[in-house]
Coordinates of C-alpha atoms in Angstrom, one line a residue:
M23 CA -6.2 11.0 26.6
I24 CA -4.6 13.9 24.5
W25 CA -5.1 11.8 21.6
N26 CA -8.8 11.2 22.0
I27 CA -9.0 15.2 22.2
I28 CA -6.9 15.9 19.1
L29 CA -9.0 13.1 17.3
I30 CA -12.1 14.8 18.1
L31 CA -10.9 18.2 17.1
S32 CA -9.3 16.9 13.8
L33 CA -12.6 15.0 12.8
S34 CA -15.0 17.5 13.8
S35 CA -13.2 20.1 11.7
C36 CA -14.1 18.1 8.6
T37 CA -17.1 19.9 7.6
K38 CA -18.4 21.3 4.4
S39 CA -16.0 24.3 4.8
D40 CA -13.2 22.0 4.5
P41 CA -13.1 21.4 0.7
S42 CA -10.1 18.9 1.0
N43 CA -12.5 16.6 3.1
P44 CA -15.8 15.6 1.3
W45 CA -17.5 13.7 4.2
S46 CA -18.7 16.3 6.6
F47 CA -18.5 14.0 9.4
S48 CA -18.9 15.6 12.9
L49 CA -18.6 12.7 15.4
G50 CA -22.4 12.7 15.6
M51 CA -22.9 16.4 16.7
E52 CA -24.8 17.4 13.5
P53 CA -26.4 15.4 10.8
I54 CA -24.8 15.4 7.2
V55 CA -26.6 17.8 4.9
F56 CA -27.2 15.7 1.7
D57 CA -29.1 17.3 -1.4
P58 CA -30.0 14.3 -3.7
E59 CA -29.8 16.8 -6.7
V60 CA -26.5 17.9 -5.7
E61 CA -24.8 15.0 -4.4
N62 CA -26.1 11.8 -6.1
P63 CA -24.1 10.8 -9.2
I64 CA -25.5 10.1 -12.7
N65 CA -25.2 6.8 -14.5
T66 CA -23.5 7.8 -17.5
E67 CA -24.8 4.8 -19.6
T68 CA -28.6 5.6 -18.7
G69 CA -28.4 9.3 -17.5
K70 CA -30.5 8.3 -14.8
R71 CA -29.7 9.6 -11.2
M72 CA -28.4 6.9 -8.6
D73 CA -30.6 7.8 -5.6
S74 CA -30.3 4.7 -3.5
S75 CA -28.0 1.8 -2.6
E76 CA -30.1 -0.2 -4.8
D77 CA -28.7 1.5 -7.6
C78 CA -25.4 0.3 -7.2
A79 CA -26.5 -3.4 -7.1
S80 CA -26.3 -4.2 -10.7
C81 CA -22.7 -3.7 -10.9
H82 CA -21.6 -4.4 -7.5
K83 CA -24.0 -7.3 -6.4
T84 CA -21.8 -9.1 -4.2
I85 CA -21.0 -6.0 -2.2
F86 CA -24.4 -5.1 -2.2
D87 CA -26.0 -8.4 -1.0
N88 CA -23.4 -8.5 1.8
W89 CA -24.0 -4.8 2.8
K90 CA -27.9 -5.5 2.9
L91 CA -27.4 -8.3 5.4
S92 CA -24.9 -6.4 7.4
K93 CA -25.4 -4.2 10.8
H94 CA -24.4 -1.1 8.7
R95 CA -27.5 -1.5 6.7
E96 CA -29.9 -1.6 9.5
A97 CA -28.3 0.7 11.8
F98 CA -31.4 2.7 12.0
T99 CA -34.0 -0.2 12.0
N100 CA -32.6 -3.1 14.0
S101 CA -34.7 -3.6 17.3
L102 CA -32.0 -2.9 19.9
Y103 CA -31.5 0.4 18.3
K104 CA -35.1 1.4 18.3
N105 CA -35.7 0.1 21.6
S106 CA -32.8 2.1 23.1
H107 CA -33.8 5.2 21.1
A108 CA -37.5 5.0 22.6
Q109 CA -35.8 5.2 26.1
E110 CA -33.5 8.2 25.1
P111 CA -34.7 9.8 22.1
L112 CA -31.6 11.9 21.4
T113 CA -31.1 13.7 18.1
W114 CA -27.2 12.8 18.8
C115 CA -28.0 9.0 18.2
V116 CA -29.7 9.5 15.1
N117 CA -27.1 11.7 13.9
C118 CA -25.0 8.5 13.5
H119 CA -27.3 5.9 12.9
A120 CA -29.2 7.7 10.2
P121 CA -26.8 10.5 9.5
L122 CA -28.1 12.0 6.0
I123 CA -30.8 14.7 5.8
E124 CA -32.2 16.7 3.1
P125 CA -31.5 20.5 3.3
G126 CA -34.5 22.3 5.3
R127 CA -35.7 19.1 6.9
D128 CA -36.1 19.2 10.8
V129 CA -33.1 17.6 12.2
D130 CA -34.9 16.5 15.6
N131 CA -37.4 14.6 13.6
P132 CA -36.0 10.8 12.9
D133 CA -39.0 10.4 10.3
E134 CA -37.4 13.2 8.1
R135 CA -33.8 11.4 7.7
Y136 CA -33.0 10.5 4.1
L137 CA -32.8 6.9 3.3
S138 CA -32.9 6.2 6.9
S139 CA -34.0 2.7 6.2
E140 CA -30.8 2.1 4.6
G141 CA -28.8 3.0 7.7
I142 CA -25.1 3.6 6.9
N143 CA -25.4 3.0 3.0
C144 CA -23.3 3.8 0.1
Q145 CA -24.1 7.4 0.1
V146 CA -22.7 7.9 3.6
C147 CA -19.1 7.0 3.0
H148 CA -19.1 6.7 -1.0
V149 CA -21.3 9.5 -2.5
R150 CA -20.7 13.4 -2.6
G151 CA -20.8 16.0 -5.5
K152 CA -22.1 13.3 -8.3
K153 CA -19.3 11.5 -7.8
I154 CA -18.4 8.1 -6.0
I155 CA -15.6 8.2 -3.3
A156 CA -13.1 5.4 -3.6
S157 CA -9.5 5.0 -2.2
H158 CA -8.4 4.0 -5.7
L159 CA -10.0 3.7 -9.2
P160 CA -11.6 0.3 -10.0
P161 CA -10.3 -1.8 -13.1
I162 CA -12.4 -1.3 -16.2
Q163 CA -14.2 -4.6 -17.4
K164 CA -12.8 -5.6 -20.8
E165 CA -15.9 -5.4 -22.4
R166 CA -16.4 -1.6 -21.4
S167 CA -14.4 1.3 -22.4
A168 CA -15.6 3.7 -19.4
L169 CA -16.8 3.9 -16.1
F170 CA -20.6 4.2 -15.2
H171 CA -19.9 7.1 -13.1
A172 CA -17.5 9.9 -12.2
Y173 CA -15.0 9.3 -9.2
R174 CA -13.2 11.1 -6.5
I175 CA -10.2 9.3 -5.2
E176 CA -9.6 9.7 -1.4
P177 CA -7.1 7.6 0.1
E178 CA -8.3 8.5 3.4
L179 CA -11.1 6.2 2.9
S180 CA -8.7 2.9 3.4
K181 CA -7.3 4.2 6.7
S182 CA -8.4 3.2 10.3
E183 CA -8.9 6.8 11.1
F184 CA -11.9 7.0 8.8
C185 CA -13.6 4.1 10.8
A186 CA -12.9 6.5 13.9
S187 CA -15.3 9.2 12.5
C188 CA -18.1 6.9 13.8
H189 CA -16.6 4.5 16.0
Q190 CA -14.4 6.8 18.4
F191 CA -16.0 9.3 20.7
N192 CA -16.5 10.7 24.1
F193 CA -19.4 10.9 26.4
P194 CA -21.3 14.0 25.9
K195 CA -21.2 16.6 28.9
I196 CA -24.3 17.2 31.3
K197 CA -25.7 20.5 30.6
K198 CA -26.9 22.7 33.3
N199 CA -29.8 24.0 31.1
S200 CA -32.0 20.9 30.6
E201 CA -33.2 22.7 27.6
D202 CA -30.0 23.3 25.9
S203 CA -29.9 20.4 23.3
T204 CA -26.5 21.0 21.6
I205 CA -24.0 18.4 22.2
T206 CA -20.4 19.0 23.4
Y207 CA -18.1 16.2 24.5
S208 CA -16.6 15.6 27.8
H209 CA -12.9 14.0 28.5
L210 CA -14.2 10.6 29.0
P211 CA -14.2 8.2 25.9
M212 CA -17.6 6.4 25.6
Q213 CA -16.6 4.3 22.6
N214 CA -12.9 3.9 22.5
T215 CA -12.4 1.0 19.8
Y216 CA -9.9 3.2 17.4
E217 CA -8.0 4.1 20.4
E218 CA -8.1 0.5 21.7
F219 CA -7.0 -0.7 18.2
R220 CA -4.3 2.0 17.9
S221 CA -2.7 0.9 21.3
T222 CA -1.7 -2.6 19.6
E223 CA 1.1 -4.1 17.7
M224 CA -1.6 -5.4 15.1
S225 CA -2.6 -2.0 14.2
K226 CA 1.0 -1.7 12.6
M227 CA 0.0 -4.5 10.3
G228 CA -3.2 -3.6 8.8
T229 CA -6.2 -1.6 9.4
C230 CA -9.9 -2.0 10.6
S231 CA -10.9 -2.6 7.0
D232 CA -8.8 -5.8 7.0
C233 CA -11.2 -7.6 9.4
H234 CA -14.3 -5.7 8.9
L235 CA -14.5 -4.6 5.3
L236 CA -13.0 -7.7 3.8
K237 CA -12.5 -5.9 0.7
D238 CA -11.7 -8.0 -2.6
T239 CA -13.2 -11.2 -1.1
V240 CA -16.6 -12.6 -1.4
Y241 CA -17.5 -11.1 2.0
S242 CA -16.7 -7.5 1.1
H243 CA -18.7 -4.9 3.0
S244 CA -20.5 -7.5 5.3
F245 CA -19.0 -6.1 8.2
P246 CA -18.6 -8.6 10.7
G247 CA -18.5 -7.8 14.4
G248 CA -20.1 -8.3 17.8
H249 CA -23.2 -9.7 16.1
D250 CA -21.4 -12.4 14.0
R251 CA -21.6 -15.8 15.8
E252 CA -19.3 -17.4 13.5
K253 CA -16.4 -14.9 13.7
L254 CA -17.1 -14.7 17.6
S255 CA -16.9 -18.4 18.0
E256 CA -13.6 -18.8 16.0
S257 CA -12.2 -15.7 18.1
L258 CA -13.2 -16.6 21.7
H259 CA -11.8 -19.8 23.7
I260 CA -11.7 -20.7 27.3
Q261 CA -8.7 -22.6 29.1
I262 CA -8.7 -23.4 32.7
E263 CA -6.0 -24.1 35.6
R264 CA -6.5 -25.7 38.9
V265 CA -5.0 -23.3 41.7
G266 CA -6.7 -24.8 44.5
R267 CA -8.3 -27.7 45.7
R268 CA -11.9 -25.7 45.2
T269 CA -10.8 -23.1 42.9
I270 CA -9.9 -23.1 39.1
L271 CA -8.6 -19.9 37.1
T272 CA -10.7 -19.4 34.1
H273 CA -8.9 -17.6 31.2
V274 CA -11.3 -16.0 28.6
I275 CA -9.2 -15.6 25.7
A276 CA -9.6 -13.6 22.5
S277 CA -7.4 -14.4 19.5
G278 CA -7.2 -12.2 16.3
I279 CA -9.2 -9.4 18.0
A280 CA -7.3 -6.0 17.8
H281 CA -9.1 -4.2 20.5
S282 CA -11.0 -4.8 23.8
F283 CA -13.7 -7.2 23.7
P284 CA -16.6 -6.6 23.8
T285 CA -16.0 -3.1 22.4
G286 CA -18.3 -0.3 20.8
D287 CA -21.6 0.1 22.7
L288 CA -21.3 0.9 26.1
F289 CA -24.0 -2.0 26.9
R290 CA -22.2 -4.9 25.4
T291 CA -21.5 -7.8 27.7
L292 CA -19.9 -11.0 27.1
R293 CA -21.1 -13.7 29.4
V294 CA -19.9 -16.8 30.3
T295 CA -22.1 -19.2 32.3
V296 CA -20.1 -22.0 34.3
K297 CA -21.7 -25.0 34.9
N298 CA -20.3 -28.2 36.9
S299 CA -20.5 -31.9 36.4
K300 CA -24.1 -32.2 37.4
K301 CA -25.0 -29.3 34.9
R302 CA -25.9 -26.8 37.7
T303 CA -24.8 -23.3 37.1
I304 CA -21.9 -22.4 39.6
E305 CA -20.8 -19.1 38.2
E306 CA -21.4 -16.2 35.6
L307 CA -18.7 -14.0 34.6
A308 CA -19.8 -10.9 32.9
L309 CA -17.2 -9.1 30.9
K310 CA -18.0 -5.4 30.4
K311 CA -17.6 -1.9 31.1
I312 CA -19.2 -1.2 34.7
Y313 CA -20.5 2.4 34.9
R314 CA -23.2 4.6 36.7
D315 CA -25.2 7.6 35.9
A316 CA -23.2 11.1 37.0
I317 CA -24.7 11.9 40.2
Q318 CA -26.7 15.2 40.6
T319 CA -24.0 17.1 42.7
F320 CA -21.5 16.8 40.1
R321 CA -23.8 18.2 37.2
E322 CA -23.3 22.0 38.0
D323 CA -20.2 22.8 36.3
G324 CA -21.8 21.6 32.9
N325 CA -18.5 19.6 31.8
T326 CA -19.4 16.3 33.5
P327 CA -19.7 13.2 31.6
S328 CA -23.4 11.8 31.4
R329 CA -21.8 8.6 33.0
V330 CA -18.8 7.5 35.1
I331 CA -17.0 4.6 34.3
L332 CA -16.2 2.5 37.5
G333 CA -14.5 -0.8 36.1
D334 CA -13.7 -2.5 33.1
N335 CA -13.0 -6.4 33.2
R336 CA -13.3 -6.8 29.4
I337 CA -10.6 -8.6 27.5
P338 CA -8.0 -6.0 26.9
P339 CA -6.6 -5.2 23.7
P340 CA -3.5 -7.5 22.8
D341 CA -0.3 -5.9 24.0
S342 CA 1.6 -7.7 21.3
G343 CA 0.8 -10.6 18.9
Y344 CA -2.6 -11.6 18.3
V345 CA -3.9 -13.0 21.5
S346 CA -5.2 -11.5 24.7
Q347 CA -7.1 -12.5 27.8
N348 CA -8.8 -11.7 31.0
S349 CA -8.7 -14.5 33.9
F350 CA -11.3 -15.1 36.8
P351 CA -11.4 -17.3 39.6
V352 CA -14.4 -19.8 40.0
G353 CA -15.0 -22.0 43.0
I354 CA -15.8 -25.5 42.2
S355 CA -16.5 -29.0 44.5
E356 CA -13.5 -31.4 44.8
D357 CA -15.8 -33.9 43.0
D358 CA -16.1 -31.9 39.7
T359 CA -14.3 -33.5 36.7
E360 CA -15.8 -31.8 33.8
L361 CA -17.0 -28.2 33.6
E362 CA -19.3 -26.6 31.0
F363 CA -18.7 -22.9 29.6
E364 CA -21.6 -21.3 27.7
L365 CA -20.3 -18.1 25.9
Y366 CA -22.9 -15.7 24.6
M367 CA -23.4 -11.8 24.0
D368 CA -26.0 -9.8 26.0
Y369 CA -26.7 -6.4 24.1
L370 CA -29.0 -4.9 27.0
N371 CA -27.7 -3.4 30.5
P372 CA -30.1 -4.5 33.2
S373 CA -32.0 -1.3 33.4
S374 CA -32.7 -1.4 29.7
R375 CA -33.7 -5.0 30.0
I376 CA -36.5 -4.2 32.8
L377 CA -37.7 -1.5 30.8
S378 CA -37.6 -3.3 27.2
D379 CA -40.4 -5.1 25.6
L380 CA -38.2 -7.1 23.2
P381 CA -38.2 -10.8 23.3
Y382 CA -35.2 -12.3 24.9
E383 CA -33.8 -13.9 22.2
E384 CA -33.6 -10.7 20.2
T385 CA -31.1 -9.1 23.0
V386 CA -28.6 -12.1 23.5
L387 CA -26.4 -14.2 21.1
P388 CA -25.4 -17.5 21.9
I389 CA -22.0 -18.0 20.8
K390 CA -20.8 -21.6 21.7
I391 CA -20.6 -23.9 24.4
I392 CA -17.2 -25.4 25.6
K393 CA -16.5 -28.4 27.8
L394 CA -13.1 -28.9 29.8
K395 CA -11.9 -31.7 31.7
V396 CA -11.0 -30.2 35.3
P397 CA -7.3 -30.6 36.0
E398 CA -6.3 -32.6 39.0
F399 CA -5.0 -30.6 42.2
D400 CA -1.4 -31.2 42.7
G401 CA -1.4 -30.1 46.0
L402 CA 1.4 -27.4 45.4
S403 CA -0.9 -24.3 45.3
G404 CA -4.1 -23.0 47.2

């Protein structure tokens, strides 16, 4: 918990008053003031200002094409976010999903955000002061004698702490004054992905970008994660063992995932539907954080998290190695010889689903179906 507080203080201090850090990230407390005339670089060959991620595509086609299909690109425009923001229209959310704003614009009007249709674009991470921010200089192609634009080298860009700027933050405090729109954070982590990662042995072997940026590959900047069916199918597995005449223990296993799963958004749930030999559903496991809104009587001190975590039955981060699991008892019939496990992601919490007008298909992601033979009962347990 001490680290969470230190992290928040250190990252939120990286504002424009800190010349050693160019990004002005504030964990969503404020938007990033971005003046295109001051910040966007000039193409040294054409003399034109590079005002959009589209201007990067001619030289960085693979990266651009991957990013354009990524969840980073549609951070502000995807249907799940738009539906959630319609229910809770907080500027705090916009500050991460469309963080750039030109000077003098209305910070509380999402329509006035700069390049909001590009979500988390090239400018957010790589452009400041007419320079391209990179962790190292790229090689110059043989047919060229110079680079297209000026660079600023920031090794911090390649570290996992950089990702924590957006993927590690606490619940906001509930304010006594309902008209007070300023954001301050409570002690309770809301998205704890970086801390989960930091607790693993895998964090000593690599960084977030090794799995999610995939630099120097044909998948560079594709940012696979909790919406990538192929990656999830490769990483999630089921094993079962018979522990009683009418009971099996179901092990939900994550391989190569260096944090809890699901992680990130509070509402994400990994659901596992269990069907018996007659194709009847006998159990549905829901791996998620369990929470409730903070009740009114605790709101008077102005220091209460907006929600209270009641439980957490997700797959935990791996203690060592690359594999972690959580296990659940499931009741079966003595006659069951085969079970079917359907794994899918559910991106809405129950109350949001009631209020949502989104088609069901847009709120879930089928991952895979696993069929397993039921082990015979040896009579030694249960």
